């Protein structure tokens, strides 16, 4: 479109908030002199749209500028052969392992680093020593001791028993001790010879430790009624640190929040447990034939062809099992390929169900399984395994198809969840009477999706959790949101919807940190590392990039970095590289600052082109005049003054006494005809179009630039939504004026009508402003809140009805 015309304000009336009359503007020819007019907007010094320069590392041959692994990309490998015994009498883990470590880096390594995670629970760990907090008058003894002992996700670990690893030996394969130095949760093993490129080294370690009550990531749950334990065993063996092109050794201490950085490898694990236990673990069991009963084996065969979960151990059998304790042992042999970790669960109380299904319709069957104590029913039997399969299916659409042969959900705890390759420990427990609140049910389904979903981030797309929590939790919470929405319509997902992050984005800035903050320093952990990045991705998908471009790029990231170690820049760069959308401003705002979105529709000015048509101009003039004369004095004078002098006496009247200035005269028509002749065809069309021009002044009060989404409610009752990209702020990120032409007259403008940009103050989003919603208050009587467990109430009602019938 060529711009032949420019238009300028003729009528400089003040902003017409009631919006009754437009300001009239006249057509003028565009002359070079008008360039000065354009430059009236105040330019702000503004780096919002500058490309991320120093914030991202310089691309190199390990990691390219496109976000893909480079031609020299390398990663290490560690294979483990482990024999472990679970001591059910003392709740101890006793293990021996042979580690084969492969150096594919270009660098010779004279020492290697091994992680001893359980040492976090020792009294001298950074976690224990760096705890802060004062005394308050009503402290429990647990809280008091918690001031100085290591903590867990769920509170303080009981340190009455010795905690941490007891390392029995570190030897080479000839049986000679290797010099090793333990620095809290890290152990350096000095190699007799440097390990050069493409060489491997083998060594063996023996260890043991006392397990703790389930503390959020692993441990046991004790059941007093039958004196049995359910065991959930994780980060239970000395594991290799990551050595890479970015950090060298990632040997940052395990302080508690920053989870794990681990290398891929192959595992052979022999797990010895009481012979009445059922074991599930990362990988595939190699000796089901030996460890299972004939009936269990038959049921597994059935489950391998089923499309609904089949019970391998029933609730009745689990209850029966828990009545006695066998003192015989049995060894379950597991193998897992290309995994970054290994975990298992073991108990004589487990109910076990499974199905092996063709999840992706490609002929490859994958086991979905669950183990749970009877305390998990009826929820677990009804939902868990189906939710596992659903997770694999939906994540497969947004990332890659699940490559492993099995995925397991274990009911480990009333609340929370924790992820390991192929196996996860999850909460969500009904009341003892079998009823549950809707929250418990949704929470259980959500947590299973989340923890099984972690197979993709970080188990396969293997980011460094010790450094960046958001890279797995944020991306996973986003995929969890997508998966939940496919589980049930309008599933009330906790994280993902922009409106759900608003209260966090409104927080006191001193209580916030950018997403790009190391895991240990993050405050408001759930919002910072889960909610905000998940929301950011959802906004990219729905509002900034659109579903098609986003989905392609996100999938590309998953494909590029599956079974590799991505860093933040690899994600940022891939999302741009595969979509052709400049997102540097988005990463900068959402990931490197704590700013929020608050768009303020401060003012709207209404302009319409001066048609100069006397029929229109004079009619509008009359209407305005009539409105103008409707003052209180005039209204009262009409009755209070029966006659004026002029009315009473004809001789005081003249031409102007009856002149109507709003009547269209033949001269008016001639002048209009003459004017039309001066216009070209295009100009004439424009003048006759009757266009309205609305100039919206929008202020960016929150700091984060975002697309501008405007709903126009027209006088005729119809609506239209127009969208402008975030680049609308590229020359001035403080205040802009956007002019929207429309034939219809607008009654009201509303910004962000679908709550898609996490605007923290929607009271300034409408023009004219909307009245504030009332604050509701209750007459104080007594608590009459709705029940959180209507299922229980319904059951009580049912019982009462039954009693009445008797
Ligand atoms: Zn998680």
Coordinates of N, CA and C in Angstrom, one line a residue, residues 11 41 66 92 116 194 197 202 246 269 289 353 355-356 368 374 380 393 398 506 512 610 659 673 768:
X11 N -9.3 19.5 15.1 CA -10.0 19.9 16.2 C -9.2 19.4 17.5
X41 N 7.0 11.4 19.2 CA 7.0 10.4 20.3 C 8.3 10.5 21.0
X66 N 23.0 -22.2 16.2 CA 21.6 -22.6 15.9 C 21.0 -23.3 17.1
X92 N 18.7 -50.8 55.9 CA 20.0 -50.4 55.4 C 20.2 -50.8 53.9
X116 N 28.2 -38.3 46.1 CA 27.8 -39.1 47.3 C 26.6 -38.4 47.9
X194 N 46.6 -40.6 33.7 CA 45.5 -39.8 33.2 C 44.7 -40.6 32.2
X197 N 41.7 -39.4 25.8 CA 40.5 -39.4 25.0 C 40.2 -40.8 24.4
X202 N 38.1 -48.6 34.8 CA 37.2 -49.3 35.6 C 37.6 -49.2 37.1
X246 N 31.2 -27.2 29.0 CA 30.8 -25.9 29.6 C 31.4 -25.7 31.0
X269 N 21.9 -54.5 37.4 CA 21.7 -54.4 38.8 C 21.1 -55.6 39.4
X289 N 10.9 -65.1 35.4 CA 10.7 -66.5 35.4 C 11.0 -67.1 36.8
X353 N -0.2 -53.6 39.2 CA -1.0 -53.8 38.0 C -0.2 -53.3 36.8
X355 N 0.0 -53.1 32.1 CA -0.4 -53.4 30.8 C 0.7 -53.1 29.8
X356 N 0.8 -53.8 28.7 CA 1.8 -53.5 27.7 C 1.1 -53.2 26.4
X368 N 3.2 -50.1 30.9 CA 2.8 -49.1 31.9 C 2.4 -49.9 33.1
X374 N -2.4 -50.9 49.8 CA -3.9 -50.9 49.8 C -4.4 -49.5 50.2
X380 N -5.7 -45.5 43.2 CA -4.6 -46.0 42.4 C -5.0 -47.1 41.4
X393 N 1.8 -41.1 25.9 CA 1.1 -40.7 24.6 C 1.2 -39.2 24.3
X398 N 4.3 -33.9 21.9 CA 4.9 -32.6 22.0 C 6.5 -32.7 22.1
X506 N 3.1 -10.5 40.8 CA 2.8 -9.2 41.5 C 3.6 -9.1 42.8
X512 N 11.7 -12.1 44.7 CA 11.7 -12.7 43.4 C 13.1 -12.7 42.9
X610 N -13.1 14.2 8.3 CA -14.1 15.3 7.9 C -14.5 15.0 6.5
X659 N -33.4 32.3 12.2 CA -32.4 31.6 11.4 C -32.0 30.3 12.0
X673 N -19.9 20.0 -3.5 CA -19.7 19.5 -4.9 C -18.3 19.9 -5.4
X768 N -13.9 2.8 28.0 CA -13.9 3.4 29.4 C -13.7 2.3 30.5

